[in-house]
């Protein structure tokens, strides 16, 4: 007897034509990425790299309502990962950098898996996001006529720059020090200068 026909595979969210669905997915991602524990779970392997790639694709190549929602997901993710690093991984459910075997700066980016520390996972997630070329579409959001989007983007850029500051451990600086040059190459420095003339006082002050 012939085998029964198999149902078609579920459509990829990245390719789904339903923009309302895409917005809902980005909204969900933004909420997940706003909390440390759920953000680390979201970027953990094996599904984490696919999620990050989808966010970058959406941020740079979708209609404005979808891109706007995606921006908050990317911004929340960057800010949350920076917060994890700043707090040495405390409160995440994973071992932090202090006294952790995963904090030696060996370049382990196996996000959230095995014995990797929360700090390693957070740094690895940001590195992977930037490897997928998230900065150009992120910096482009500084040019839009939407104060909430510009403010959220500025917070993300600030978080990226803060990761390469001298107050962090040498291991973190070694892995994040190049973030500044990436921001500059994407036009971020020029945009920050321009935003110092912005009519919105909070945006001017943040820039």
Tab-separated table of C-alpha atoms in Angstrom:
chain	number	residue	atom	x	y	z
A	1	UNK	CA	0.000	0.000	0.000
A	2	UNK	CA	1.192	3.454	-0.771
A	3	UNK	CA	2.389	5.498	2.151
A	4	UNK	CA	-0.065	8.200	3.265
A	5	UNK	CA	0.851	11.685	2.065
A	6	UNK	CA	2.953	13.651	4.488
A	7	UNK	CA	1.775	17.070	5.655
A	8	UNK	CA	3.770	20.011	4.287
A	9	UNK	CA	6.524	21.343	6.534
A	10	UNK	CA	5.621	24.357	8.663
A	11	UNK	CA	6.500	27.659	7.012
A	12	UNK	CA	9.636	29.437	8.174
A	13	UNK	CA	8.858	32.474	10.270
A	14	UNK	CA	11.613	34.343	8.439
A	15	UNK	CA	9.863	33.733	5.115
A	16	UNK	CA	6.264	33.867	6.269
A	17	UNK	CA	4.227	36.371	4.238
A	18	UNK	CA	2.060	37.245	7.241
A	19	UNK	CA	3.551	40.496	8.533
A	20	UNK	CA	1.268	40.495	11.570
A	21	UNK	CA	2.759	37.141	12.561
A	22	UNK	CA	6.269	38.513	12.138
A	23	UNK	CA	5.456	41.455	14.357
A	24	UNK	CA	4.069	39.133	17.015
A	25	UNK	CA	7.198	36.975	16.878
A	26	UNK	CA	9.418	40.060	17.229
A	27	UNK	CA	7.284	41.290	20.126
A	28	UNK	CA	7.685	37.929	21.850
A	29	UNK	CA	11.450	37.984	21.214
A	30	UNK	CA	11.667	41.509	22.653
A	31	UNK	CA	9.981	40.347	25.858
A	32	UNK	CA	12.147	37.242	26.143
A	33	UNK	CA	15.300	39.282	25.596
A	34	UNK	CA	14.390	41.814	28.280
A	35	UNK	CA	15.020	39.350	31.145
A	36	UNK	CA	18.404	37.780	31.809
A	37	UNK	CA	17.354	34.159	32.266
A	38	UNK	CA	15.002	34.005	29.295
A	39	UNK	CA	17.457	35.944	27.110
A	40	UNK	CA	20.214	33.428	27.789
A	41	UNK	CA	17.806	30.581	27.052
A	42	UNK	CA	16.769	32.262	23.792
A	43	UNK	CA	20.331	32.563	22.488
A	44	UNK	CA	21.491	29.145	23.689
A	45	UNK	CA	22.541	26.568	21.136
A	46	UNK	CA	21.332	24.876	19.036
A	47	UNK	CA	18.487	27.325	18.284
A	48	UNK	CA	20.181	30.565	19.354
A	49	UNK	CA	22.228	31.247	16.190
A	50	UNK	CA	19.143	30.793	14.001
A	51	UNK	CA	17.196	33.248	16.147
A	52	UNK	CA	19.972	35.839	15.976
A	53	UNK	CA	20.271	35.442	12.206
A	54	UNK	CA	16.507	35.853	11.829
A	55	UNK	CA	16.524	39.032	13.913
A	56	UNK	CA	19.308	40.565	11.829
A	57	UNK	CA	17.572	39.625	8.563
A	58	UNK	CA	14.323	41.139	9.807
A	59	UNK	CA	15.949	44.305	11.130
A	60	UNK	CA	17.497	45.058	7.760
A	61	UNK	CA	14.992	43.748	5.255
A	62	UNK	CA	11.377	44.021	6.355
A	63	UNK	CA	8.568	46.551	6.285
A	64	UNK	CA	8.809	49.354	8.826
A	65	UNK	CA	6.237	48.021	11.370
A	66	UNK	CA	8.087	44.690	11.526
A	67	UNK	CA	11.522	46.314	11.609
A	68	UNK	CA	10.392	48.609	14.405
A	69	UNK	CA	9.285	45.698	16.575
A	70	UNK	CA	12.469	43.812	15.722
A	71	UNK	CA	14.582	46.773	16.808
A	72	UNK	CA	13.257	46.473	20.351
A	73	UNK	CA	14.141	42.768	20.384
A	74	UNK	CA	17.709	43.431	19.221
A	75	UNK	CA	18.127	46.380	21.566
A	76	UNK	CA	16.789	44.447	24.553
A	77	UNK	CA	19.082	41.548	23.744
A	78	UNK	CA	22.207	43.702	23.576
A	79	UNK	CA	21.324	45.590	26.744
A	80	UNK	CA	20.523	42.410	28.657
A	81	UNK	CA	23.737	40.710	27.574
A	82	UNK	CA	25.728	43.782	28.637
A	83	UNK	CA	23.933	43.766	31.987
A	84	UNK	CA	24.904	40.123	32.514
A	85	UNK	CA	28.541	40.984	31.842
A	86	UNK	CA	28.403	44.042	34.103
A	87	UNK	CA	26.947	41.905	36.918
A	88	UNK	CA	29.448	39.078	36.368
A	89	UNK	CA	26.608	36.698	35.595
A	90	UNK	CA	24.894	37.016	38.969
A	91	UNK	CA	21.191	36.215	39.069
A	92	UNK	CA	21.087	34.293	35.795
A	93	UNK	CA	21.114	30.716	37.047
A	94	UNK	CA	24.474	30.089	35.389
A	95	UNK	CA	27.889	30.491	37.035
A	96	UNK	CA	29.320	33.976	36.666
A	97	UNK	CA	32.838	34.996	35.807
A	98	UNK	CA	34.159	35.005	39.371
A	99	UNK	CA	35.514	31.576	40.216
A	100	UNK	CA	33.967	30.008	37.124
A	101	UNK	CA	35.871	27.640	34.901
A	102	UNK	CA	34.127	29.158	31.904
A	103	UNK	CA	35.420	32.686	32.505
A	104	UNK	CA	39.047	32.271	31.543
A	105	UNK	CA	38.616	34.223	28.307
A	106	UNK	CA	39.453	31.199	26.179
A	107	UNK	CA	36.975	32.325	23.537
A	108	UNK	CA	34.307	29.782	24.409
A	109	UNK	CA	31.106	30.985	22.770
A	110	UNK	CA	29.047	27.845	23.216
A	111	UNK	CA	26.211	30.025	24.393
A	112	UNK	CA	24.549	28.860	27.543
A	113	UNK	CA	25.610	25.254	27.036
A	114	UNK	CA	27.478	22.841	29.297
A	115	UNK	CA	29.761	24.578	31.772
A	116	UNK	CA	29.965	27.862	29.911
A	117	UNK	CA	29.487	30.783	32.261
A	118	UNK	CA	26.743	33.333	31.914
A	119	UNK	CA	29.347	35.951	31.005
A	120	UNK	CA	30.799	33.742	28.277
A	121	UNK	CA	27.322	33.094	26.924
A	122	UNK	CA	26.421	36.787	26.950
A	123	UNK	CA	29.606	37.901	25.218
A	124	UNK	CA	29.290	35.078	22.700
A	125	UNK	CA	25.719	36.083	21.845
A	126	UNK	CA	26.728	39.686	21.152
A	127	UNK	CA	29.729	38.581	19.105
A	128	UNK	CA	27.530	36.318	17.010
A	129	UNK	CA	24.959	39.063	16.513
A	130	UNK	CA	27.679	41.369	15.209
A	131	UNK	CA	29.168	38.584	13.081
A	132	UNK	CA	25.780	38.432	11.355
A	133	UNK	CA	26.206	42.161	10.493
A	134	UNK	CA	23.640	43.541	12.895
A	135	UNK	CA	25.359	46.904	13.280
A	136	UNK	CA	24.587	48.537	9.892
A	137	UNK	CA	20.795	48.085	10.181
A	138	UNK	CA	20.968	48.921	13.884
A	139	UNK	CA	22.849	52.188	13.318
A	140	UNK	CA	20.446	53.035	10.488
A	141	UNK	CA	17.687	53.170	13.102
A	142	UNK	CA	19.337	56.303	14.510
A	143	UNK	CA	18.166	58.172	11.418
A	144	UNK	CA	14.448	57.426	11.645
A	145	UNK	CA	11.839	59.948	12.709
A	146	UNK	CA	10.702	57.957	15.736
A	147	UNK	CA	11.966	59.117	19.117
A	148	UNK	CA	11.239	55.809	20.870
A	149	UNK	CA	13.174	53.833	18.264
A	150	UNK	CA	16.112	56.256	18.312
A	151	UNK	CA	16.240	56.180	22.115
A	152	UNK	CA	16.204	52.382	22.208
A	153	UNK	CA	18.916	52.236	19.547
A	154	UNK	CA	21.088	54.657	21.507
A	155	UNK	CA	20.735	52.423	24.558
A	156	UNK	CA	21.892	49.434	22.516
A	157	UNK	CA	24.880	51.321	21.107
A	158	UNK	CA	25.802	52.522	24.587
A	159	UNK	CA	25.648	48.938	25.855
A	160	UNK	CA	27.940	47.772	23.053
A	161	UNK	CA	30.472	50.495	23.746
A	162	UNK	CA	30.350	49.832	27.482
A	163	UNK	CA	31.429	46.236	26.953
A	164	UNK	CA	34.861	47.353	25.726
A	165	UNK	CA	35.535	49.680	28.657
A	166	UNK	CA	38.595	49.256	30.817
A	167	UNK	CA	36.550	48.469	33.940
A	168	UNK	CA	35.860	44.984	32.622
A	169	UNK	CA	38.253	42.079	32.983
A	170	UNK	CA	41.032	41.620	30.462
A	171	UNK	CA	39.205	38.548	29.115
A	172	UNK	CA	36.073	40.573	28.379
A	173	UNK	CA	38.065	43.455	26.898
A	174	UNK	CA	39.954	41.054	24.644
A	175	UNK	CA	36.680	39.706	23.264
A	176	UNK	CA	34.760	42.984	23.090
A	177	UNK	CA	37.389	45.629	22.426
A	178	UNK	CA	36.692	45.649	18.699
A	179	UNK	CA	33.048	46.663	19.220
A	180	UNK	CA	34.030	50.349	19.173
A	181	UNK	CA	35.630	50.109	15.747
A	182	UNK	CA	32.598	48.231	14.389
A	183	UNK	CA	30.292	50.986	15.611
A	184	UNK	CA	32.508	53.559	13.925
A	185	UNK	CA	32.709	51.593	10.663
A	186	UNK	CA	28.908	51.363	10.570
A	187	UNK	CA	28.647	55.147	10.792
A	188	UNK	CA	27.667	55.159	14.444
A	189	UNK	CA	30.108	57.855	15.528
A	190	UNK	CA	28.905	60.265	12.838
A	191	UNK	CA	25.291	59.592	13.776
A	192	UNK	CA	25.996	60.263	17.453
A	193	UNK	CA	27.486	63.630	16.515
A	194	UNK	CA	24.446	64.490	14.401
A	195	UNK	CA	22.045	63.468	17.145
A	196	UNK	CA	23.615	66.049	19.448
A	197	UNK	CA	21.529	68.530	17.449
A	198	UNK	CA	18.331	66.529	17.919
A	199	UNK	CA	15.317	68.562	19.095
A	200	UNK	CA	14.388	65.865	21.625
A	201	UNK	CA	16.367	66.716	24.753
A	202	UNK	CA	16.621	63.134	26.026
A	203	UNK	CA	18.009	61.944	22.691
A	204	UNK	CA	20.435	64.857	22.559
A	205	UNK	CA	21.656	64.046	26.084
A	206	UNK	CA	22.033	60.318	25.352
A	207	UNK	CA	23.989	61.005	22.156
